[in-house]
Every structure is written in structure tokens, then in C-alpha cells.
mmCIF file of C-alpha atoms in Angstrom:
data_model
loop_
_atom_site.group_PDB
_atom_site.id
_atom_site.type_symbol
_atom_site.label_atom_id
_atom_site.label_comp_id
_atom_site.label_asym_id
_atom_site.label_seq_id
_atom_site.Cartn_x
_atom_site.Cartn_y
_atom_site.Cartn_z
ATOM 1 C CA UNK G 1 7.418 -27.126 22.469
ATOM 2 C CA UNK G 2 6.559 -28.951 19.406
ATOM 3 C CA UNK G 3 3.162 -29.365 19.676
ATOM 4 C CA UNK G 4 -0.110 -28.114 22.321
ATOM 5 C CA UNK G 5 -3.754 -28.190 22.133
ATOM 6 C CA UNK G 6 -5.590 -24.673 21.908
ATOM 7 C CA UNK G 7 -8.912 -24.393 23.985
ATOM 8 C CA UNK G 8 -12.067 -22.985 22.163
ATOM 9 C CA UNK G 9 -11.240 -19.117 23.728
ATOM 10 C CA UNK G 10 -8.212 -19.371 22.151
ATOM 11 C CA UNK G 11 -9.387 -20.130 18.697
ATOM 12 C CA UNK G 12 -12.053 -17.197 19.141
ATOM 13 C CA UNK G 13 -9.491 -15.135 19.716
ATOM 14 C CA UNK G 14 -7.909 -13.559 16.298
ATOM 15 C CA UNK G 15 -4.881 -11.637 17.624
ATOM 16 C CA UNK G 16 -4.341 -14.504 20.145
ATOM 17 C CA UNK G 17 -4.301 -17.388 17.638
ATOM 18 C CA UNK G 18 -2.332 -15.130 15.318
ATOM 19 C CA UNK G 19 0.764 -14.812 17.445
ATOM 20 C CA UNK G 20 0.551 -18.448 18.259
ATOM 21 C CA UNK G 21 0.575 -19.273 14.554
ATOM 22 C CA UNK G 22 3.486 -16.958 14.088
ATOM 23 C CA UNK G 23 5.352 -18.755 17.106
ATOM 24 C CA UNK G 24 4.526 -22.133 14.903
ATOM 25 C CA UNK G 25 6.294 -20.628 12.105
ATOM 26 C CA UNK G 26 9.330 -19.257 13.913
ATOM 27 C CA UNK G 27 9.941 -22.826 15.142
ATOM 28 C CA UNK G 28 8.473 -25.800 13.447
ATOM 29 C CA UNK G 29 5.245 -26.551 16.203
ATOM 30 C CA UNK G 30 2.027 -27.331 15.335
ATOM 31 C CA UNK G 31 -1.434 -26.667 16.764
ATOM 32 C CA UNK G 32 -3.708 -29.048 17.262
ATOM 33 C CA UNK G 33 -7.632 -28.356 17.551
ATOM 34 C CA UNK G 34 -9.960 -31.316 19.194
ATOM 35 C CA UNK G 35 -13.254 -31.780 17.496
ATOM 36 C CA UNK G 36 -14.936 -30.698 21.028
ATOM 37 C CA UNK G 37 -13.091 -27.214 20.999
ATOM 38 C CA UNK G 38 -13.939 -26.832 17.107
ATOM 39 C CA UNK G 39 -17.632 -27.627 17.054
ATOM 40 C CA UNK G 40 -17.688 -25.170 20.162
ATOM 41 C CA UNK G 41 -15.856 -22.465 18.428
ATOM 42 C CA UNK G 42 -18.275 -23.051 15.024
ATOM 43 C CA UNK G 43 -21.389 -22.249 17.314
ATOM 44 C CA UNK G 44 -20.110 -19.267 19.163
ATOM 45 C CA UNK G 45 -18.874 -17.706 15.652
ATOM 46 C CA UNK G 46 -22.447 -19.098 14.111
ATOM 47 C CA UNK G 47 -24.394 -16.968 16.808
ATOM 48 C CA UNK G 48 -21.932 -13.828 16.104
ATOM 49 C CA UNK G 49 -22.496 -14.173 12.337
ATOM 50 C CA UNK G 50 -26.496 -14.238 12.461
ATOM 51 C CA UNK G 51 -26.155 -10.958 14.779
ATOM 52 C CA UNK G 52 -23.924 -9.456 12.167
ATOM 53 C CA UNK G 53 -26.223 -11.288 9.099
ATOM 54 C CA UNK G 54 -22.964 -12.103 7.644
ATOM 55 C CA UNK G 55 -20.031 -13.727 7.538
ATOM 56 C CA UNK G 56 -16.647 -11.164 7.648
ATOM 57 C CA UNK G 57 -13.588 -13.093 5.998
ATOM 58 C CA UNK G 58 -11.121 -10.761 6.601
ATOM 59 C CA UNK G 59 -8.010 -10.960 8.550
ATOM 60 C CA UNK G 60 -9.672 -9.857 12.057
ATOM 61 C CA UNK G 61 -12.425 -12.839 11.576
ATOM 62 C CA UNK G 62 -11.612 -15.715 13.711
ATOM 63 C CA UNK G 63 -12.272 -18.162 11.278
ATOM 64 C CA UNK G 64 -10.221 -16.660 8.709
ATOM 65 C CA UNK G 65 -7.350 -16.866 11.116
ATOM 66 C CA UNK G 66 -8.093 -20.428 11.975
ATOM 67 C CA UNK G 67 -8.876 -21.672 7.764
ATOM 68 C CA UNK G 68 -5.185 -19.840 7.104
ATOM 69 C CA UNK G 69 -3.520 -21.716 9.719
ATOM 70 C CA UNK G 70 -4.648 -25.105 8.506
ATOM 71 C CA UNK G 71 -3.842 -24.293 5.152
ATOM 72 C CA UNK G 72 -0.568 -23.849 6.050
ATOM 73 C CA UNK G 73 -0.391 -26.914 7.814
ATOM 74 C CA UNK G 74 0.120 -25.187 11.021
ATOM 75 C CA UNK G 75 -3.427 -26.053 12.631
ATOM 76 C CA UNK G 76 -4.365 -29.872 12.987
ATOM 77 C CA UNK G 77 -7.787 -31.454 13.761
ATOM 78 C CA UNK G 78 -6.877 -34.011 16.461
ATOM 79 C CA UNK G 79 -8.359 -37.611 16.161
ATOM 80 C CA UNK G 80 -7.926 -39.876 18.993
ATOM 81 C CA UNK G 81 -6.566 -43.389 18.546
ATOM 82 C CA UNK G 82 -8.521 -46.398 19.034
ATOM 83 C CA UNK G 83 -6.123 -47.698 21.861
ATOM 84 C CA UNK G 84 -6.347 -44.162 23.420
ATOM 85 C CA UNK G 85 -10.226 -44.389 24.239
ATOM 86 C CA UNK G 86 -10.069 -45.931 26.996
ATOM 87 C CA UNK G 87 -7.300 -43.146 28.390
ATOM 88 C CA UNK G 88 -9.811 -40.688 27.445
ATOM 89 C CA UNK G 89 -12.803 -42.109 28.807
ATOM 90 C CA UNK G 90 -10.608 -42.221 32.385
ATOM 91 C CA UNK G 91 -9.963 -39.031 32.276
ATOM 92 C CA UNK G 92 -13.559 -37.373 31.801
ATOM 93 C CA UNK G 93 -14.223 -39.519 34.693
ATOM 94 C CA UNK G 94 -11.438 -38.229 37.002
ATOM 95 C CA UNK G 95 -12.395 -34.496 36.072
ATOM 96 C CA UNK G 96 -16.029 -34.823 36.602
ATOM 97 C CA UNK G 97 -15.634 -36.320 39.827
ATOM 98 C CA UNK G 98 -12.492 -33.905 40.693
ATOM 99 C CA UNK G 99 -13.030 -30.703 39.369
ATOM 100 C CA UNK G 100 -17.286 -30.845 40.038
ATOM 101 C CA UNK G 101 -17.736 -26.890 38.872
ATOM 102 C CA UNK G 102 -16.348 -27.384 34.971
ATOM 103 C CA UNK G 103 -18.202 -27.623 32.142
ATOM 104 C CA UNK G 104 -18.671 -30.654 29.827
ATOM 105 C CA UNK G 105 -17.199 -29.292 27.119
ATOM 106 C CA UNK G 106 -13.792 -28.073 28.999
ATOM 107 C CA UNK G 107 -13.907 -31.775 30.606
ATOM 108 C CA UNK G 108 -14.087 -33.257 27.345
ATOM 109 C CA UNK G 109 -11.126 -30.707 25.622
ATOM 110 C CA UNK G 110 -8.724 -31.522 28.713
ATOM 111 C CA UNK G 111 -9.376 -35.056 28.189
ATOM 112 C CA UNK G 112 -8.100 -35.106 24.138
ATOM 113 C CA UNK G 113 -4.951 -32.541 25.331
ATOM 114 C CA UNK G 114 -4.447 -35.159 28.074
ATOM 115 C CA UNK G 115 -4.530 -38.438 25.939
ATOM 116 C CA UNK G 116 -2.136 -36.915 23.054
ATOM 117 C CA UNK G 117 1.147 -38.403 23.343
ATOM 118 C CA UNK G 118 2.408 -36.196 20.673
ATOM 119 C CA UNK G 119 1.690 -32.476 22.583
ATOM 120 C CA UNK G 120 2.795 -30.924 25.420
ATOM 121 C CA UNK G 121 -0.152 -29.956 26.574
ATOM 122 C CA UNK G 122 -3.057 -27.313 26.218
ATOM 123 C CA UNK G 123 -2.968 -23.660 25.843
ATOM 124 C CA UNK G 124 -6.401 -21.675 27.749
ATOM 125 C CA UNK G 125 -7.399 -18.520 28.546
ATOM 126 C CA UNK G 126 -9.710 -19.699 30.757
ATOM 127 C CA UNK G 127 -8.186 -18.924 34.659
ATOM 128 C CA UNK G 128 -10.249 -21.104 36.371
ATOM 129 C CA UNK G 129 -8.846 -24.229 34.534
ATOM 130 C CA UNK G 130 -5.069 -22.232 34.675
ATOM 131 C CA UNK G 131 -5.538 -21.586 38.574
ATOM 132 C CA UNK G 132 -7.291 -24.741 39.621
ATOM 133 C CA UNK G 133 -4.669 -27.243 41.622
ATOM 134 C CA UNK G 134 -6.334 -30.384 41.115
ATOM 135 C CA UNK G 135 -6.264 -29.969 37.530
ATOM 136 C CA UNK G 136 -2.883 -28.881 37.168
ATOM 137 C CA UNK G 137 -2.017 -31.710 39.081
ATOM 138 C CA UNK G 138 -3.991 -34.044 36.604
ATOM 139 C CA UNK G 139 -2.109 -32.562 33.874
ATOM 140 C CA UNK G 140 1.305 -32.702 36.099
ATOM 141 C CA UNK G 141 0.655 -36.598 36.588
ATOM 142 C CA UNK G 142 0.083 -37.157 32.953
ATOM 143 C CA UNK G 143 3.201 -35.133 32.127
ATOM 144 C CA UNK G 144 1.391 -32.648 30.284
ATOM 145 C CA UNK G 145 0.915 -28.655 30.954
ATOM 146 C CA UNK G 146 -1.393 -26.011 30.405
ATOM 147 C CA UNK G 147 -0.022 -22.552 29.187
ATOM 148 C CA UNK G 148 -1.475 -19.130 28.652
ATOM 149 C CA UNK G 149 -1.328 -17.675 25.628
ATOM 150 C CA UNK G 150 2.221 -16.846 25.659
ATOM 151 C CA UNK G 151 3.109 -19.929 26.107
ATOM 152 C CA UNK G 152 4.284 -19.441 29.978
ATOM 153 C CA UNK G 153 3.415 -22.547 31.665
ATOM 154 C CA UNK G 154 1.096 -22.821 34.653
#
């Protein structure tokens, strides 16, 4: 696997995204982060960081993990390609109409892992998307795969 999409749960996750950055490391992959799944994580780790009144920077913080993975060039922002719109516009369509009980936001982070001709696919904690049939199958007809977070595919 050279290259997968993380889902917003994943990138909240410190110990999570950790091992998956060390599994980048060990053999050359890279991580790629959709603007969807990184404005999401930025408000969840807002809302923790006004209950806490600050910010925590050290190795446990979430963000810390996720700003030392870029740096490293391990963790990419994903922009979709002009000719790829279309693609992605498709597929919000087929998941809102197939898979009625997801959430805008997952639709929208499927889509960009389903468009990228350069991943694999998308890794989730999130069993509901793991577990559903009718998006695996979405994700089997587009040749893509979702994985948990060690990387076994579903």
C-alpha cells in the first residue's frame, strides 16, 4: 500500500495516527488528509482546546502528531483535480441516495478517497462505514478499500 486516505477519527486519534505514520516510514507510503476530514478534525480539537483553555503541543496532542507528520512529508493535504470533479460530484450522489443514514461530512470524505487514483483507499474507525455492504461495494467497484487502523482490509 503506497498510499490511503485517513478519516477525521483517525486523525483525532494520537496513538492511532502514530503507528500509521511509523508504518509510512517503515515502507515509503504516504497519508493523505482531504480538506473535509481536516476542517472536521480542526473543529473537534477547537472545542477540546476551549474546554482545556489551551492548546497542549506535546506528543499525546493530536495536532502535534498530525503537524510532525506533514513535516516529514509523510501527511498530504489532498486536492482534487479539475477533471476529477465530476467523479466526485457522482459519487456524493450515489452515497446519499445509497447509504441514506451517513453523514455529510463522511459522504463527502468517501467521495475524495474514492476519486484519488493515486491511493488505495481510506482508512476509518468508524464501523458503520467498515460494516456497511453497499458501501464496501461502492468502494469494491471503484477498486478502492477501506481498512481499519491496522491496515486489515474490510
Amino acid at each position: 500500500m503506497n498510499c490511503f486516505h485517513v478519516d477525521t477519527n483517525v486523525l483525532s486519534d494520537p496513538g492511532i495516527l502514530r503507528n500509521l505514520l511509523q508504518r509510512c516510514r517503515n515502507s515509503e507510503c504516504v497519508i493523505k488528509v482531504s480538506p473535509f476530514a481536516l476542517a472536521e478534525f480542526i473543529n473537534e480539537y477547537r472545542k477540546g482546546v476551549e474546554r482545556l483553555k489551551q492548546a497542549l503541543y506535546i506528543p499525546d496532542d493530536p495536532l502535534y502528531v498530525l503537524l510532525n507528520g506533514m513535516a516529514e512529508g509523510l501527511i498530504d493535504i489532498f486536492v482534487i483535480k479539475d477533471e476529477k470533479l465530476g467523479d466526485f460530484v457522482n459519487y456524493i450522489n450515489e452515497l446519499r441516495s445509497e447509504v441514506t443514514w451517513i453523514h455529510s461530512m463522511d459522504i463527502l470524505i468517501l467521495a475524495l478517497a474514492l476519486v484519488d487514483d493515486e491511493c488505495n483507499g481510506l482508512v476509518t474507525l468508524d464501523s458503520g462505514i467498515t460494516e456497511s455492504r453497499r458501501i464496501k461495494e461502492i468502494f469494491r467497484k471503484a477498486k478502492r478499500h477501506l481498512y481499519n487502523e491496522e491496515l486489515k482490509r474490510h
